[in-house]
mmCIF file with all atom_site columns, C-alpha atoms in Angstrom:
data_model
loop_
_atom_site.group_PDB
_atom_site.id
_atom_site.type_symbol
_atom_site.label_atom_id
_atom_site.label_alt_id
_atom_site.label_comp_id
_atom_site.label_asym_id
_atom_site.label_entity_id
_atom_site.label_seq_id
_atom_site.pdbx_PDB_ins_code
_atom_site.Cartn_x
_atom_site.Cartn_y
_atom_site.Cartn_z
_atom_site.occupancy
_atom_site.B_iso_or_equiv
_atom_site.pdbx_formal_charge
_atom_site.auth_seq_id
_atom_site.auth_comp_id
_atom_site.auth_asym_id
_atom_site.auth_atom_id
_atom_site.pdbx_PDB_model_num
ATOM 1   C CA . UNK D 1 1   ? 89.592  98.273  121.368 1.00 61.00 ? 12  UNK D CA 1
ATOM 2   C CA . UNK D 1 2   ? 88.898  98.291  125.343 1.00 70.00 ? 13  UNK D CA 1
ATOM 3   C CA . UNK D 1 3   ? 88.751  95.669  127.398 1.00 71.00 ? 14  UNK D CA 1
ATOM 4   C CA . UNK D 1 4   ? 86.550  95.489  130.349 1.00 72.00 ? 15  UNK D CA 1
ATOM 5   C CA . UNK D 1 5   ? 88.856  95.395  133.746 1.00 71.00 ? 16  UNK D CA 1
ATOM 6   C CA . UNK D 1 6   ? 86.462  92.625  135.152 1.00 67.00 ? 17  UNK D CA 1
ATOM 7   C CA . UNK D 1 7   ? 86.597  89.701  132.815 1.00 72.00 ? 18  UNK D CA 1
ATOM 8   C CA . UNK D 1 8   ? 89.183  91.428  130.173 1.00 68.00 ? 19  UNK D CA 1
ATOM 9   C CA . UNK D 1 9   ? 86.377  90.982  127.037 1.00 70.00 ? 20  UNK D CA 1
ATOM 10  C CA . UNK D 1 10  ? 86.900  93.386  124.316 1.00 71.00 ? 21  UNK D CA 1
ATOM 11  C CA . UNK D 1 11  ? 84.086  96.447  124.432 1.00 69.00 ? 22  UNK D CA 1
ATOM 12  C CA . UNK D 1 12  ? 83.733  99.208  122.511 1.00 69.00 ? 23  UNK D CA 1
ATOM 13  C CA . UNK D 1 13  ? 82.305  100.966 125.224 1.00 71.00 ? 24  UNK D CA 1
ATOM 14  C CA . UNK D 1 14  ? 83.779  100.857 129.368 1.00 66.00 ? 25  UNK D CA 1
ATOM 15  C CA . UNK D 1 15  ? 81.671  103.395 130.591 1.00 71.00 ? 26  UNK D CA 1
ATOM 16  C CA . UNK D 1 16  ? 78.570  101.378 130.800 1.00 74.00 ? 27  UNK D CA 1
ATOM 17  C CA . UNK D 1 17  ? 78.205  98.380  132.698 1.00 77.00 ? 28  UNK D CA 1
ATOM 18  C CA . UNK D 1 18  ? 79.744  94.616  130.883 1.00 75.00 ? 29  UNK D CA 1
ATOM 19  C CA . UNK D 1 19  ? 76.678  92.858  129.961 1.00 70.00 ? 30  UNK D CA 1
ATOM 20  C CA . UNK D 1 20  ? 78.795  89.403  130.653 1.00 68.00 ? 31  UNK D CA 1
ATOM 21  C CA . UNK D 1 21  ? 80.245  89.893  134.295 1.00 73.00 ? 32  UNK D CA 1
ATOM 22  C CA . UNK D 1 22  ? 78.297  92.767  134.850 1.00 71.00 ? 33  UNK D CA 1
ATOM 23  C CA . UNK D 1 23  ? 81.319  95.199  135.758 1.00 70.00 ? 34  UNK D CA 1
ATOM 24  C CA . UNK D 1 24  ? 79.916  98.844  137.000 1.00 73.00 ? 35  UNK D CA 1
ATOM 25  C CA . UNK D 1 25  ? 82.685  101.357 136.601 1.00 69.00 ? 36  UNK D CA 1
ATOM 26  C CA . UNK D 1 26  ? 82.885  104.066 138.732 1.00 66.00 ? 37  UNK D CA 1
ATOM 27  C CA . UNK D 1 27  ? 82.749  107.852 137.510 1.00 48.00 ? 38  UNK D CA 1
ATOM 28  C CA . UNK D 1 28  ? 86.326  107.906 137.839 1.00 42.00 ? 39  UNK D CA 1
ATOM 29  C CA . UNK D 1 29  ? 87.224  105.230 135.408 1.00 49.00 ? 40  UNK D CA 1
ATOM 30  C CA . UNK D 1 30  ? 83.977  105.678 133.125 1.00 45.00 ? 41  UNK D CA 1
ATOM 31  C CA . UNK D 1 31  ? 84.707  109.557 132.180 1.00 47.00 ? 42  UNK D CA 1
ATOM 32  C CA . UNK D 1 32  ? 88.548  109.901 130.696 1.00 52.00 ? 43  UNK D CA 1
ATOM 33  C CA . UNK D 1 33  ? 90.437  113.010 131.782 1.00 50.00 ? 44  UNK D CA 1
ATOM 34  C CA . UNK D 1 34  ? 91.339  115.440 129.275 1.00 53.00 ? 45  UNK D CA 1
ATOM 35  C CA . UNK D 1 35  ? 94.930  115.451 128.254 1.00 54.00 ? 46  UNK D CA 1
ATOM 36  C CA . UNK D 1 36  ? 96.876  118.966 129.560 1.00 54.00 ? 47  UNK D CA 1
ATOM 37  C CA . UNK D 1 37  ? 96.828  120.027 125.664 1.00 53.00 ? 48  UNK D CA 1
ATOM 38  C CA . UNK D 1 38  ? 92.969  119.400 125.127 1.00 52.00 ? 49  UNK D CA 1
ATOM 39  C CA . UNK D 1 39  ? 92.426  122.376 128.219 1.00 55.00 ? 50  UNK D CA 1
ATOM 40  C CA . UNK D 1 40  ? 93.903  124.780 127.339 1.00 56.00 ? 51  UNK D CA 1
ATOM 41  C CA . UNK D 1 41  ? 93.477  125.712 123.934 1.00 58.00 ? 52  UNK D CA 1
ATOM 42  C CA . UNK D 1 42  ? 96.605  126.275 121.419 1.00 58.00 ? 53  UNK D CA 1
ATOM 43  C CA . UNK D 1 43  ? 98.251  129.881 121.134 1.00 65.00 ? 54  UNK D CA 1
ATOM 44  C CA . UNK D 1 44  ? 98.457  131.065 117.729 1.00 65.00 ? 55  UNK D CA 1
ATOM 45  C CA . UNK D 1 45  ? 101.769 132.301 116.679 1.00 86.00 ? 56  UNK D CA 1
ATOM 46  C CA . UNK D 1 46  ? 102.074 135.852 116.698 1.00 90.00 ? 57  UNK D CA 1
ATOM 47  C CA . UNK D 1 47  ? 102.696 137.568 113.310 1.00 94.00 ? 58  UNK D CA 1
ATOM 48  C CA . UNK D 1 48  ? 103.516 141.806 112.632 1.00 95.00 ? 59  UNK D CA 1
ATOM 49  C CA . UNK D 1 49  ? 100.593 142.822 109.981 1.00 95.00 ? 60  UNK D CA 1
ATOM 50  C CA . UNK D 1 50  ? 102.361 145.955 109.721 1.00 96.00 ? 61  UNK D CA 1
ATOM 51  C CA . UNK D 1 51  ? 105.042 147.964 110.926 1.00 97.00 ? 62  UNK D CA 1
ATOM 52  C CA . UNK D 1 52  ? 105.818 151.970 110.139 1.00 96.00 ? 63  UNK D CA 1
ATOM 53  C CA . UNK D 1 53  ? 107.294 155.222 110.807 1.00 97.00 ? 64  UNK D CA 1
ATOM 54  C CA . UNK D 1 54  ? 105.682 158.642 110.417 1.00 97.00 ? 65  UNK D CA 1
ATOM 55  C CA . UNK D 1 55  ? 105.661 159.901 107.136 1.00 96.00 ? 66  UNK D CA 1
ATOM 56  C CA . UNK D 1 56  ? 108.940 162.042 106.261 1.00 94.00 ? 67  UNK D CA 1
ATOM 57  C CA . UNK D 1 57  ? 106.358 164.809 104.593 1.00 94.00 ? 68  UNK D CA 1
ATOM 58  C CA . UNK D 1 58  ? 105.381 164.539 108.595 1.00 94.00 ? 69  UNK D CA 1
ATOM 59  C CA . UNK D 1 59  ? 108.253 166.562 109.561 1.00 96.00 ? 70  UNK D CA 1
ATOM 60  C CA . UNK D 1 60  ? 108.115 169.384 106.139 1.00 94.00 ? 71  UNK D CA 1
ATOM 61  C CA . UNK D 1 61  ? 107.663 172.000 109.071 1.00 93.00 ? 72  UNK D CA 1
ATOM 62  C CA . UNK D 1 62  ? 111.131 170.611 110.728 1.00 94.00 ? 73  UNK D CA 1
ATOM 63  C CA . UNK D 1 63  ? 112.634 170.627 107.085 1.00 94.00 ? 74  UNK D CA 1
ATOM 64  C CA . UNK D 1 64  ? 111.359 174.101 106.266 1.00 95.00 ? 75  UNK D CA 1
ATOM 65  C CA . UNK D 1 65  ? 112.488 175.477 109.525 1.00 94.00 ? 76  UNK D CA 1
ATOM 66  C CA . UNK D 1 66  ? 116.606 173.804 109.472 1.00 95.00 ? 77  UNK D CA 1
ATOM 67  C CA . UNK D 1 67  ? 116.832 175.454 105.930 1.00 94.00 ? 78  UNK D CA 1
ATOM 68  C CA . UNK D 1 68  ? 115.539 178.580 107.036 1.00 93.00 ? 79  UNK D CA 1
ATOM 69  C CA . UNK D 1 69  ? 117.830 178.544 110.334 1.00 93.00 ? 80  UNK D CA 1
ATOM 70  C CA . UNK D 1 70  ? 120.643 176.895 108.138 1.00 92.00 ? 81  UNK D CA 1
ATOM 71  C CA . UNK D 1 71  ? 120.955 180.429 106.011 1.00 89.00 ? 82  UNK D CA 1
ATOM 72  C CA . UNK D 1 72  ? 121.790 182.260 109.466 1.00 84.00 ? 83  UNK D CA 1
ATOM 73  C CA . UNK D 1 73  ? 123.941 179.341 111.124 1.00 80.00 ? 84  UNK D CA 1
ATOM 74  C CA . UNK D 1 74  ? 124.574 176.137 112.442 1.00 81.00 ? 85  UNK D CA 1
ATOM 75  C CA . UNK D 1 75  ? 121.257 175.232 114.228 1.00 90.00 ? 86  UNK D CA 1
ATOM 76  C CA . UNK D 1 76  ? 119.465 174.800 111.172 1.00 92.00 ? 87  UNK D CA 1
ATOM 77  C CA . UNK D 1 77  ? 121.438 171.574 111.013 1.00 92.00 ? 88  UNK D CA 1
ATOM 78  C CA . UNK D 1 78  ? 120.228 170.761 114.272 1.00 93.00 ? 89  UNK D CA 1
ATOM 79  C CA . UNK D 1 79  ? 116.531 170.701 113.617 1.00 94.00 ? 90  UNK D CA 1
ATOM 80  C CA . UNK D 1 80  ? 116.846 168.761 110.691 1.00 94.00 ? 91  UNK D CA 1
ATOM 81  C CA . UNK D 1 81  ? 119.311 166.465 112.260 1.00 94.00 ? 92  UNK D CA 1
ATOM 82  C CA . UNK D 1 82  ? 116.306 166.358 115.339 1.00 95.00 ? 93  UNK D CA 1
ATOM 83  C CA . UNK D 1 83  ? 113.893 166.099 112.440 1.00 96.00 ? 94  UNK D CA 1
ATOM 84  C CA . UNK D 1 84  ? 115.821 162.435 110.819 1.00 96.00 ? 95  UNK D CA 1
ATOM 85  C CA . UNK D 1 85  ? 116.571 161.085 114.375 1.00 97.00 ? 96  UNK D CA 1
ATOM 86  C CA . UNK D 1 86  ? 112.604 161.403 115.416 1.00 97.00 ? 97  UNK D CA 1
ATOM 87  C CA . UNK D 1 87  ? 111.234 159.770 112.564 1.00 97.00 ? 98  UNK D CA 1
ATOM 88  C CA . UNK D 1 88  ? 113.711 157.078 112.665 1.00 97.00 ? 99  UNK D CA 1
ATOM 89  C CA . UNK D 1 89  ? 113.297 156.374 116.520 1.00 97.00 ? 100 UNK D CA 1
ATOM 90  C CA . UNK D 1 90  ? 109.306 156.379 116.401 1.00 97.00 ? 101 UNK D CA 1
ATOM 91  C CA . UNK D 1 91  ? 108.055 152.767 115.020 1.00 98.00 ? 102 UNK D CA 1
ATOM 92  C CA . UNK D 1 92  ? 104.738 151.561 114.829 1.00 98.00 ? 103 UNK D CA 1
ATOM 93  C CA . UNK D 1 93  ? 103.838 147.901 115.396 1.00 97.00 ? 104 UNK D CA 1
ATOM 94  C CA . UNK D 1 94  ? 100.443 145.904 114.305 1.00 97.00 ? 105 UNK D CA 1
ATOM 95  C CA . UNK D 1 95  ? 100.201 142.304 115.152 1.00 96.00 ? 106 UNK D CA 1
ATOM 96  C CA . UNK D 1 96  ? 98.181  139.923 115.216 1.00 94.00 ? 107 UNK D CA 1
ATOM 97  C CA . UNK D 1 97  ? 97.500  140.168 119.218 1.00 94.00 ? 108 UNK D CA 1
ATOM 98  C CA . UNK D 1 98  ? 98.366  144.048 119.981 1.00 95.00 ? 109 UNK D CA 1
ATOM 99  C CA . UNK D 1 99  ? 99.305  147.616 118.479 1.00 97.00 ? 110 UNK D CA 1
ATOM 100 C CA . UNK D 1 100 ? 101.964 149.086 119.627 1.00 97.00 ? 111 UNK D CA 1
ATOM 101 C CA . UNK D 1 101 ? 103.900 152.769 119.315 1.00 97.00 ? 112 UNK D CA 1
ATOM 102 C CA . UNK D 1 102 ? 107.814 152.818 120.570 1.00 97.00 ? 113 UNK D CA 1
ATOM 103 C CA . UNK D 1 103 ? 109.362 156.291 120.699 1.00 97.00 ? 114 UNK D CA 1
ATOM 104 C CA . UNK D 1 104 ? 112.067 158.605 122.269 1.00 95.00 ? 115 UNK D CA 1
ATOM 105 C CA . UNK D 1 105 ? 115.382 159.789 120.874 1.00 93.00 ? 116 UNK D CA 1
ATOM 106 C CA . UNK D 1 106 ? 117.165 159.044 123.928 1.00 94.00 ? 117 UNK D CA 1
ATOM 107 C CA . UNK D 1 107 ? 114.719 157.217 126.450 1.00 96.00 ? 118 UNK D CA 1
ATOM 108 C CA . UNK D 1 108 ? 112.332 155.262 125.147 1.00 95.00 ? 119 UNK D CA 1
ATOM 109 C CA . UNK D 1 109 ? 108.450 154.955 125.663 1.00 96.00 ? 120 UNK D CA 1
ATOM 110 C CA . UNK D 1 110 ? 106.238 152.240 124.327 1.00 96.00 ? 121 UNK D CA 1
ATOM 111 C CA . UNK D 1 111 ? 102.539 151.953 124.425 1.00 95.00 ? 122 UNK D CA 1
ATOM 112 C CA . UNK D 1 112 ? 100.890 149.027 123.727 1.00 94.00 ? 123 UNK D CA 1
ATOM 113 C CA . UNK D 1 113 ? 97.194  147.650 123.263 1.00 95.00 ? 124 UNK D CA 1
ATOM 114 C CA . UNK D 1 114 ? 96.290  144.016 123.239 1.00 94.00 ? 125 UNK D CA 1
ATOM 115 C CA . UNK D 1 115 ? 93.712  143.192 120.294 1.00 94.00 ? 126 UNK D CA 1
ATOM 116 C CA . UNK D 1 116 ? 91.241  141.833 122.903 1.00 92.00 ? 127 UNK D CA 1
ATOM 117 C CA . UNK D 1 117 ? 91.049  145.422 124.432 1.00 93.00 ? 128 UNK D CA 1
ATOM 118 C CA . UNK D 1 118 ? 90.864  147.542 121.867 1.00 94.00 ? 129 UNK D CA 1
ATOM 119 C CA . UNK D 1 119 ? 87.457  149.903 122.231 1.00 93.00 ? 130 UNK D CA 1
ATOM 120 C CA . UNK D 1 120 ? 88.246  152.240 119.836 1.00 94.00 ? 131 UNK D CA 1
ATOM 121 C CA . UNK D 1 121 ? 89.763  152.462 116.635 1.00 96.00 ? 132 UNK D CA 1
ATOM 122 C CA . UNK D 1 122 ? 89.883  156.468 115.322 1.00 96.00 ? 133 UNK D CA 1
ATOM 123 C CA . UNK D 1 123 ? 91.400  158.079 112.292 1.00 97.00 ? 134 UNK D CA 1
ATOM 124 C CA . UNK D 1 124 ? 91.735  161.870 111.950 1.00 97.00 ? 135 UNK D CA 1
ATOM 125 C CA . UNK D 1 125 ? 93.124  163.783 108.468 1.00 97.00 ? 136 UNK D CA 1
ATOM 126 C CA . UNK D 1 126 ? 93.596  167.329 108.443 1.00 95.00 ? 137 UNK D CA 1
ATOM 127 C CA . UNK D 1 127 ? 93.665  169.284 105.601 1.00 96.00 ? 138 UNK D CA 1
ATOM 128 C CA . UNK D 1 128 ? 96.805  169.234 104.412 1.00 92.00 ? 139 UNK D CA 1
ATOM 129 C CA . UNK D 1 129 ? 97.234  165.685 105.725 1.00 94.00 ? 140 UNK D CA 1
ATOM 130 C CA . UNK D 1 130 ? 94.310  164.452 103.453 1.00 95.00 ? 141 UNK D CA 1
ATOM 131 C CA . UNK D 1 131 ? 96.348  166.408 100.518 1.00 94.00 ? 142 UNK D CA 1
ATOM 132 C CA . UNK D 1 132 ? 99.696  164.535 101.437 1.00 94.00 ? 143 UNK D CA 1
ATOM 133 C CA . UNK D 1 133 ? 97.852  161.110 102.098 1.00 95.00 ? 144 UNK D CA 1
ATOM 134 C CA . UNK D 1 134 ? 98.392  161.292 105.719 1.00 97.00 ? 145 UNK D CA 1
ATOM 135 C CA . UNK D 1 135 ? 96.495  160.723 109.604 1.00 97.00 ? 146 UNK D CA 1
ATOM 136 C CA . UNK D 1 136 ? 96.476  159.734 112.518 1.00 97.00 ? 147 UNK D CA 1
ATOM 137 C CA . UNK D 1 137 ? 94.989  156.616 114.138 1.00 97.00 ? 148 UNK D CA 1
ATOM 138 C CA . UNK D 1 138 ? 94.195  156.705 117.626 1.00 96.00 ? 149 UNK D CA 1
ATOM 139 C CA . UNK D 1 139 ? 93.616  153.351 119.608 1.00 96.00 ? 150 UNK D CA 1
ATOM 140 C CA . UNK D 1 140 ? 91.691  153.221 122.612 1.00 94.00 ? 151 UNK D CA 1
ATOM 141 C CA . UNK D 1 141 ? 91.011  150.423 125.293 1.00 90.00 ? 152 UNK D CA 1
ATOM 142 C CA . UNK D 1 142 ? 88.508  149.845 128.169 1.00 81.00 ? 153 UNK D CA 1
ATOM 143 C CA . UNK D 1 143 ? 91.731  150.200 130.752 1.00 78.00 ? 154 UNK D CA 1
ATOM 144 C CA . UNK D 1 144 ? 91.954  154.232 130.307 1.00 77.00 ? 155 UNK D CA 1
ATOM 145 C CA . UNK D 1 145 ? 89.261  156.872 129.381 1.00 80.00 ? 156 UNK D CA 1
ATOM 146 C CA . UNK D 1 146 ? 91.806  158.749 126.359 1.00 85.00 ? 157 UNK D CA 1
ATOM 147 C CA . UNK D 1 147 ? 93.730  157.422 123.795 1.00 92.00 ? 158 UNK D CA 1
ATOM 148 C CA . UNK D 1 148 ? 96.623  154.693 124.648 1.00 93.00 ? 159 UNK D CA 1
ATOM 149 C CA . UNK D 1 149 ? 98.278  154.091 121.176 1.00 96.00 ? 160 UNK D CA 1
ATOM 150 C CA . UNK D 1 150 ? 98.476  156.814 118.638 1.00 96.00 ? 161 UNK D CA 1
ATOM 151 C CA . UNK D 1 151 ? 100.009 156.464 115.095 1.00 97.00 ? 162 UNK D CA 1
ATOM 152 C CA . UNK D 1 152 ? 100.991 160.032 114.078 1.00 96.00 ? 163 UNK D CA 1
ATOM 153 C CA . UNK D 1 153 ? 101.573 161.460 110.634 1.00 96.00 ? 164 UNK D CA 1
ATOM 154 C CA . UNK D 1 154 ? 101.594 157.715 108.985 1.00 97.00 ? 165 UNK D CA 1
ATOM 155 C CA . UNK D 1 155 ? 100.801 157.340 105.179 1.00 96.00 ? 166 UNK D CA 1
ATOM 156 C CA . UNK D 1 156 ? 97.384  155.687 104.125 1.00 96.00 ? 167 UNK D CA 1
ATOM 157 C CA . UNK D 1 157 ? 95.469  155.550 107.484 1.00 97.00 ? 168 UNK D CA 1
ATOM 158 C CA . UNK D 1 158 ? 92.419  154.322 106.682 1.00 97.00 ? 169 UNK D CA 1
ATOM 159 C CA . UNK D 1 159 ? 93.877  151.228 105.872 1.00 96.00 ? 170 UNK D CA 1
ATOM 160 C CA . UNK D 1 160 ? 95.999  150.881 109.054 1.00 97.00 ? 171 UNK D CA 1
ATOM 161 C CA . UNK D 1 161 ? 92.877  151.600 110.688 1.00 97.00 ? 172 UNK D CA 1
ATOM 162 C CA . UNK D 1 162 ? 91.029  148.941 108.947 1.00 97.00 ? 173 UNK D CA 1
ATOM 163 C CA . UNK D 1 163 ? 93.468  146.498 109.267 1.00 96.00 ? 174 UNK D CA 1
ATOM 164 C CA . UNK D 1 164 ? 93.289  146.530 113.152 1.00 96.00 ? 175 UNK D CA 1
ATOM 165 C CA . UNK D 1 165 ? 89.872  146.323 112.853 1.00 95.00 ? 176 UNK D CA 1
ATOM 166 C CA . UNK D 1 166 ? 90.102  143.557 110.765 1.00 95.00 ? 177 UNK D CA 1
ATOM 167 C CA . UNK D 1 167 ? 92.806  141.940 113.183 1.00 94.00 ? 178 UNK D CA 1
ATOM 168 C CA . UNK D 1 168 ? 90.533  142.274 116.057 1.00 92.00 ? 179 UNK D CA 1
ATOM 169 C CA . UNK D 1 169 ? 87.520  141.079 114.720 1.00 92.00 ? 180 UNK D CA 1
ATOM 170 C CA . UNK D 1 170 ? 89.617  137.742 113.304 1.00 89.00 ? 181 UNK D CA 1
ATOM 171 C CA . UNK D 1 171 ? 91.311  137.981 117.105 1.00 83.00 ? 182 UNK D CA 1
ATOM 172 C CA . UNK D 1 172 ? 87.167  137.252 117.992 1.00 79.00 ? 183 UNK D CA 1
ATOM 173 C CA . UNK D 1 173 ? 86.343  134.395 115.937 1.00 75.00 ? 184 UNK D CA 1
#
């Protein structure tokens, strides 16, 4: 219980003038300041939905190829070798607050889109793809015109795609 800084009676209520000494707080004392935690709301833990590589029946022209080349030499070896280190070095990231697409043998490049910016969420099979179980999703945000993210030659795509539209619209809530 309060007390009333005027004649120190218990009140249930300071903000109002004491009906016994007849105490007026000012708007100051009457309204209590938030507490730094009640501002700013609380972050919610970041969590990876999913996470992925391209398909390995991605690269069946790379595999195709390296045998081919490997009957006539050593640089058969080399495109398949190219073929194991590509797939390995491209990963694709959804979490709960972004997508995300890391790739490069030897440099790296990442693209990234937060949830909150996501415009555009587009999945495209091609034949053969659609026979294989494999797409591409493309992400897009209001920040370029094109496509930022793009998950290439990943297995079941219309469920990556509807998971990060699921993701954003919980991100929205």
């Amino acid at each position: 219980m309060l007390k009333c800084p005027g004649c120190d009676i218990g009140r249930t209520n300071i903000s109002t003038p004491c009906p016994i000494c007849g105490y007026k707080p000012t708007e100051a004392q009457a309204a209590p300041q938030p507490t730094p935690s009640a501002q700013r709301p609380t972050r919610v833990e970041e969590k990876t939905l999913w996470q992925g590589h391209p398909s390995g029946l991605y690269y069946v022209g790379h595999w195709i190829v390296g045998v081919f080349l490997l009957m006539f030499g050593g640089l058969g070896l080399l495109v398949i070798i190219y073929a194991i280190l590509d797939r390995n070095a491209k990963i694709f990231t959804l979490t709960t607050r972004k997508v995300m697409a890391q790739s490069g043998i030897v440099s790296r490049k990442t693209s990234e889109v937060a949830m909150r910016d996501i415009r555009s969420i587009n999945m495209s099979q091609g034949v053969l793809e659609r026979i294989f179980g494999l797409g591409t999703v493309q992400i897009g945000s209001a920040g370029h015109a094109g496509i930022e993210v793009e998950l290439k030659g990943i297995q079941n795509p219309a469920q990556v795609r509807d998971q990060v539209r699921r993701a954003k619209d919980d991100l929205e809530m």
